[in-house]
């Protein structure tokens, strides 16, 4: 977004790209398997316990993070759609204002 005098310019492609990128990040986090499954490969002991603790914390943090990323993606998509609608409405208003008036009016 840039300031061009009294006008604000929005890069709708950048907003849409950001929404898509955030969606991809969320999907990647969703597709990550549970880390807990690797604890069995480590056997019993401190390392397995540490991995289990980390996995529990990671799961909670990952869920929070994916929720926030999903919210941002939805907001970006909604913003792009709203800006496109406003742009379309403004273009229609300008075309209507520039249309020649009929002689009967």
Short mmCIF file of N, CA and C in Angstrom, two decimals:
data_model
loop_
_atom_site.label_atom_id
_atom_site.label_comp_id
_atom_site.label_asym_id
_atom_site.label_seq_id
_atom_site.Cartn_x
_atom_site.Cartn_y
_atom_site.Cartn_z
N UNK A 1 0.86 -1.16 0.00
CA UNK A 1 0.00 0.00 0.00
C UNK A 1 0.91 1.22 0.00
N UNK A 2 0.60 2.16 -0.83
CA UNK A 2 1.40 3.37 -0.89
C UNK A 2 0.52 4.59 -0.84
N UNK A 3 1.10 5.69 -0.46
CA UNK A 3 0.34 6.93 -0.39
C UNK A 3 0.72 7.77 -1.59
N UNK A 4 -0.24 8.06 -2.43
CA UNK A 4 -0.04 8.83 -3.65
C UNK A 4 -0.82 10.12 -3.51
N UNK A 5 -0.25 11.08 -2.78
CA UNK A 5 -0.96 12.33 -2.53
C UNK A 5 -2.13 12.06 -1.61
N UNK A 6 -3.34 12.41 -2.07
CA UNK A 6 -4.54 12.18 -1.27
C UNK A 6 -5.15 10.81 -1.52
N UNK A 7 -4.54 10.03 -2.39
CA UNK A 7 -5.11 8.73 -2.78
C UNK A 7 -4.28 7.60 -2.17
N UNK A 8 -4.97 6.57 -1.74
CA UNK A 8 -4.30 5.39 -1.23
C UNK A 8 -4.36 4.32 -2.31
N UNK A 9 -3.22 3.73 -2.60
CA UNK A 9 -3.15 2.70 -3.63
C UNK A 9 -2.96 1.36 -2.96
N UNK A 10 -3.75 0.39 -3.33
CA UNK A 10 -3.65 -0.95 -2.78
C UNK A 10 -3.21 -1.91 -3.87
N UNK A 11 -2.34 -2.82 -3.51
CA UNK A 11 -1.90 -3.84 -4.44
C UNK A 11 -2.72 -5.10 -4.17
N UNK A 12 -3.83 -5.24 -4.89
CA UNK A 12 -4.72 -6.38 -4.66
C UNK A 12 -4.03 -7.71 -4.92
N UNK A 13 -3.15 -7.74 -5.90
CA UNK A 13 -2.43 -8.99 -6.17
C UNK A 13 -1.56 -9.38 -4.98
N UNK A 14 -0.95 -8.39 -4.33
CA UNK A 14 -0.13 -8.68 -3.14
C UNK A 14 -0.99 -9.18 -1.99
N UNK A 15 -2.17 -8.58 -1.82
CA UNK A 15 -3.07 -9.02 -0.75
C UNK A 15 -3.53 -10.45 -1.02
N UNK A 16 -3.90 -10.74 -2.26
CA UNK A 16 -4.34 -12.09 -2.61
C UNK A 16 -3.19 -13.10 -2.44
N UNK A 17 -2.01 -12.69 -2.86
CA UNK A 17 -0.84 -13.56 -2.72
C UNK A 17 -0.55 -13.85 -1.25
N UNK A 18 -0.69 -12.82 -0.41
CA UNK A 18 -0.48 -13.01 1.01
C UNK A 18 -1.50 -13.99 1.57
N UNK A 19 -2.75 -13.87 1.18
CA UNK A 19 -3.79 -14.78 1.65
C UNK A 19 -3.47 -16.22 1.24
N UNK A 20 -3.05 -16.39 -0.01
CA UNK A 20 -2.70 -17.73 -0.49
C UNK A 20 -1.48 -18.28 0.24
N UNK A 21 -0.49 -17.43 0.46
CA UNK A 21 0.71 -17.86 1.19
C UNK A 21 0.39 -18.27 2.61
N UNK A 22 -0.45 -17.49 3.28
CA UNK A 22 -0.86 -17.84 4.64
C UNK A 22 -1.64 -19.15 4.66
N UNK A 23 -2.47 -19.36 3.65
CA UNK A 23 -3.20 -20.62 3.55
C UNK A 23 -2.25 -21.79 3.38
N UNK A 24 -1.20 -21.60 2.60
CA UNK A 24 -0.20 -22.66 2.40
C UNK A 24 0.57 -22.95 3.68
N UNK A 25 0.87 -21.91 4.43
CA UNK A 25 1.57 -22.09 5.71
C UNK A 25 0.69 -22.88 6.67
N UNK A 26 -0.58 -22.52 6.73
CA UNK A 26 -1.49 -23.25 7.62
C UNK A 26 -1.56 -24.72 7.23
N UNK A 27 -1.68 -24.99 5.94
CA UNK A 27 -1.75 -26.38 5.48
C UNK A 27 -0.48 -27.14 5.84
N UNK A 28 0.67 -26.50 5.68
CA UNK A 28 1.93 -27.16 6.03
C UNK A 28 1.97 -27.52 7.51
N UNK A 29 1.53 -26.60 8.36
CA UNK A 29 1.49 -26.88 9.79
C UNK A 29 0.47 -27.98 10.11
N UNK A 30 -0.66 -27.96 9.42
CA UNK A 30 -1.68 -28.99 9.64
C UNK A 30 -1.16 -30.38 9.23
N UNK A 31 -0.32 -30.41 8.20
CA UNK A 31 0.18 -31.69 7.68
C UNK A 31 1.34 -32.27 8.49
N UNK A 32 1.90 -31.48 9.39
CA UNK A 32 3.00 -31.99 10.21
C UNK A 32 2.43 -33.03 11.16
N UNK A 33 3.05 -34.19 11.15
CA UNK A 33 2.58 -35.27 12.03
C UNK A 33 2.93 -35.00 13.48
N UNK A 34 2.42 -35.82 14.32
CA UNK A 34 2.69 -35.70 15.75
C UNK A 34 4.12 -36.11 16.03
N UNK A 35 4.84 -35.28 16.75
CA UNK A 35 6.23 -35.57 17.09
C UNK A 35 6.34 -36.68 18.14
N UNK A 36 5.28 -36.87 18.87
CA UNK A 36 5.25 -37.87 19.93
C UNK A 36 5.62 -39.26 19.42
N UNK A 37 5.29 -39.55 18.16
CA UNK A 37 5.53 -40.89 17.62
C UNK A 37 7.02 -41.26 17.57
N UNK A 38 7.88 -40.24 17.58
CA UNK A 38 9.32 -40.51 17.52
C UNK A 38 9.91 -40.86 18.88
N UNK A 39 9.19 -40.58 19.94
CA UNK A 39 9.70 -40.86 21.28
C UNK A 39 9.96 -42.35 21.46
N UNK A 40 9.15 -43.19 20.87
CA UNK A 40 9.34 -44.64 20.99
C UNK A 40 10.66 -45.07 20.37
N UNK A 41 11.10 -44.40 19.32
CA UNK A 41 12.38 -44.73 18.68
C UNK A 41 13.56 -44.42 19.59
N UNK A 42 13.36 -43.56 20.55
CA UNK A 42 14.44 -43.16 21.45
C UNK A 42 14.52 -44.07 22.68
N UNK A 43 13.51 -44.92 22.83
CA UNK A 43 13.51 -45.81 23.99
C UNK A 43 13.10 -45.06 25.24
N UNK A 44 13.42 -45.68 26.38
CA UNK A 44 13.12 -45.05 27.66
C UNK A 44 14.29 -44.15 28.06
N UNK A 45 13.99 -43.12 28.79
CA UNK A 45 15.06 -42.27 29.27
C UNK A 45 14.76 -40.80 29.13
N UNK A 46 15.77 -40.02 29.49
CA UNK A 46 15.61 -38.56 29.51
C UNK A 46 15.32 -37.97 28.13
N UNK A 47 16.01 -38.46 27.10
CA UNK A 47 15.81 -37.90 25.77
C UNK A 47 14.37 -38.13 25.29
N UNK A 48 13.86 -39.32 25.51
CA UNK A 48 12.48 -39.62 25.13
C UNK A 48 11.51 -38.74 25.93
N UNK A 49 11.79 -38.55 27.21
CA UNK A 49 10.93 -37.69 28.04
C UNK A 49 10.97 -36.24 27.55
N UNK A 50 12.17 -35.76 27.21
CA UNK A 50 12.30 -34.38 26.72
C UNK A 50 11.55 -34.20 25.40
N UNK A 51 11.68 -35.20 24.52
CA UNK A 51 10.98 -35.12 23.25
C UNK A 51 9.47 -35.14 23.49
N UNK A 52 9.01 -35.94 24.40
CA UNK A 52 7.59 -36.00 24.72
C UNK A 52 7.09 -34.66 25.25
N UNK A 53 7.86 -34.04 26.14
CA UNK A 53 7.49 -32.72 26.67
C UNK A 53 7.46 -31.68 25.54
N UNK A 54 8.49 -31.71 24.70
CA UNK A 54 8.55 -30.77 23.58
C UNK A 54 7.36 -30.99 22.66
N UNK A 55 7.04 -32.25 22.37
CA UNK A 55 5.94 -32.57 21.47
C UNK A 55 4.62 -32.05 22.02
N UNK A 56 4.40 -32.19 23.31
CA UNK A 56 3.17 -31.68 23.91
C UNK A 56 3.07 -30.17 23.77
N UNK A 57 4.16 -29.47 24.08
CA UNK A 57 4.19 -28.01 23.96
C UNK A 57 4.05 -27.57 22.50
N UNK A 58 4.72 -28.29 21.61
CA UNK A 58 4.67 -27.97 20.19
C UNK A 58 3.23 -28.10 19.67
N UNK A 59 2.55 -29.15 20.08
CA UNK A 59 1.18 -29.38 19.62
C UNK A 59 0.28 -28.21 20.02
N UNK A 60 0.38 -27.77 21.26
CA UNK A 60 -0.43 -26.64 21.74
C UNK A 60 -0.06 -25.37 20.97
N UNK A 61 1.22 -25.11 20.83
CA UNK A 61 1.67 -23.90 20.13
C UNK A 61 1.30 -23.94 18.66
N UNK A 62 1.44 -25.10 18.04
CA UNK A 62 1.11 -25.26 16.62
C UNK A 62 -0.38 -24.99 16.39
N UNK A 63 -1.22 -25.50 17.26
CA UNK A 63 -2.66 -25.27 17.11
C UNK A 63 -3.00 -23.79 17.22
N UNK A 64 -2.38 -23.10 18.17
CA UNK A 64 -2.61 -21.65 18.31
C UNK A 64 -2.13 -20.92 17.06
N UNK A 65 -0.93 -21.28 16.62
CA UNK A 65 -0.34 -20.61 15.46
C UNK A 65 -1.17 -20.84 14.20
N UNK A 66 -1.60 -22.08 13.97
CA UNK A 66 -2.40 -22.33 12.77
C UNK A 66 -3.74 -21.60 12.83
N UNK A 67 -4.30 -21.48 14.02
CA UNK A 67 -5.55 -20.72 14.15
C UNK A 67 -5.36 -19.27 13.80
N UNK A 68 -4.26 -18.68 14.26
CA UNK A 68 -3.98 -17.28 13.97
C UNK A 68 -3.65 -17.07 12.49
N UNK A 69 -2.89 -17.98 11.92
CA UNK A 69 -2.55 -17.87 10.49
C UNK A 69 -3.81 -18.00 9.65
N UNK A 70 -4.69 -18.92 10.02
CA UNK A 70 -5.95 -19.10 9.29
C UNK A 70 -6.80 -17.83 9.37
N UNK A 71 -6.86 -17.22 10.54
CA UNK A 71 -7.61 -15.97 10.71
C UNK A 71 -7.04 -14.87 9.82
N UNK A 72 -5.72 -14.75 9.79
CA UNK A 72 -5.09 -13.73 8.93
C UNK A 72 -5.37 -14.00 7.46
N UNK A 73 -5.32 -15.26 7.05
CA UNK A 73 -5.60 -15.59 5.65
C UNK A 73 -7.03 -15.21 5.29
N UNK A 74 -7.98 -15.51 6.17
CA UNK A 74 -9.38 -15.16 5.91
C UNK A 74 -9.56 -13.64 5.85
N UNK A 75 -8.90 -12.92 6.73
CA UNK A 75 -8.99 -11.45 6.72
C UNK A 75 -8.42 -10.88 5.42
N UNK A 76 -7.30 -11.42 4.97
CA UNK A 76 -6.68 -10.94 3.74
C UNK A 76 -7.58 -11.22 2.54
N UNK A 77 -8.18 -12.41 2.50
CA UNK A 77 -9.11 -12.73 1.40
C UNK A 77 -10.32 -11.79 1.42
N UNK A 78 -10.87 -11.56 2.61
CA UNK A 78 -12.03 -10.68 2.74
C UNK A 78 -11.67 -9.25 2.34
N UNK A 79 -10.48 -8.80 2.73
CA UNK A 79 -10.05 -7.44 2.37
C UNK A 79 -9.91 -7.31 0.85
N UNK A 80 -9.27 -8.29 0.22
CA UNK A 80 -9.11 -8.24 -1.24
C UNK A 80 -10.46 -8.21 -1.93
N UNK A 81 -11.39 -9.04 -1.46
CA UNK A 81 -12.73 -9.08 -2.06
C UNK A 81 -13.45 -7.74 -1.87
N UNK A 82 -13.34 -7.18 -0.67
CA UNK A 82 -14.00 -5.90 -0.40
C UNK A 82 -13.41 -4.79 -1.28
N UNK A 83 -12.08 -4.75 -1.40
CA UNK A 83 -11.45 -3.73 -2.22
C UNK A 83 -11.83 -3.89 -3.70
N UNK A 84 -11.93 -5.14 -4.15
CA UNK A 84 -12.35 -5.37 -5.54
C UNK A 84 -13.78 -4.90 -5.76
N UNK A 85 -14.66 -5.16 -4.81
CA UNK A 85 -16.05 -4.71 -4.93
C UNK A 85 -16.12 -3.18 -4.95
N UNK A 86 -15.38 -2.54 -4.08
CA UNK A 86 -15.36 -1.07 -4.04
C UNK A 86 -14.83 -0.52 -5.36
N UNK A 87 -13.76 -1.12 -5.87
CA UNK A 87 -13.18 -0.68 -7.13
C UNK A 87 -14.19 -0.84 -8.27
N UNK A 88 -14.89 -1.96 -8.27
CA UNK A 88 -15.91 -2.19 -9.30
C UNK A 88 -17.03 -1.15 -9.20
N UNK A 89 -17.49 -0.90 -7.97
CA UNK A 89 -18.57 0.07 -7.77
C UNK A 89 -18.13 1.47 -8.19
N UNK A 90 -16.90 1.83 -7.86
CA UNK A 90 -16.39 3.15 -8.27
C UNK A 90 -16.29 3.25 -9.79
N UNK A 91 -15.83 2.20 -10.43
CA UNK A 91 -15.72 2.20 -11.89
C UNK A 91 -17.11 2.34 -12.52
N UNK A 92 -18.09 1.63 -11.97
CA UNK A 92 -19.46 1.74 -12.48
C UNK A 92 -20.00 3.16 -12.28
N UNK A 93 -19.72 3.76 -11.13
CA UNK A 93 -20.18 5.13 -10.87
C UNK A 93 -19.55 6.12 -11.84
N UNK A 94 -18.28 5.94 -12.12
CA UNK A 94 -17.59 6.84 -13.06
C UNK A 94 -18.16 6.66 -14.46
N UNK A 95 -18.36 5.40 -14.87
CA UNK A 95 -18.96 5.16 -16.20
C UNK A 95 -20.36 5.78 -16.28
N UNK A 96 -21.13 5.65 -15.20
CA UNK A 96 -22.47 6.23 -15.18
C UNK A 96 -22.44 7.74 -15.25
N UNK A 97 -21.48 8.34 -14.59
CA UNK A 97 -21.37 9.80 -14.59
C UNK A 97 -20.89 10.32 -15.94
N UNK A 98 -20.13 9.50 -16.67
CA UNK A 98 -19.61 9.93 -17.96
C UNK A 98 -20.54 9.61 -19.12
N UNK A 99 -21.58 8.81 -18.85
CA UNK A 99 -22.51 8.44 -19.92
C UNK A 99 -23.26 9.67 -20.40
N UNK A 100 -23.44 9.79 -21.72
CA UNK A 100 -24.17 10.97 -22.23
C UNK A 100 -25.61 10.94 -21.74
N UNK A 101 -26.12 12.11 -21.38
CA UNK A 101 -27.49 12.26 -20.93
C UNK A 101 -28.41 12.24 -22.14
N UNK A 102 -29.56 11.62 -21.99
CA UNK A 102 -30.53 11.61 -23.11
C UNK A 102 -31.14 13.01 -23.21
N UNK A 103 -31.60 13.35 -24.42
CA UNK A 103 -32.16 14.68 -24.66
C UNK A 103 -33.50 14.86 -23.95
N UNK A 104 -34.14 13.77 -23.56
CA UNK A 104 -35.42 13.88 -22.88
C UNK A 104 -35.27 14.32 -21.43
N UNK A 105 -34.10 14.35 -20.87
CA UNK A 105 -33.90 14.73 -19.46
C UNK A 105 -33.52 16.16 -19.32
#
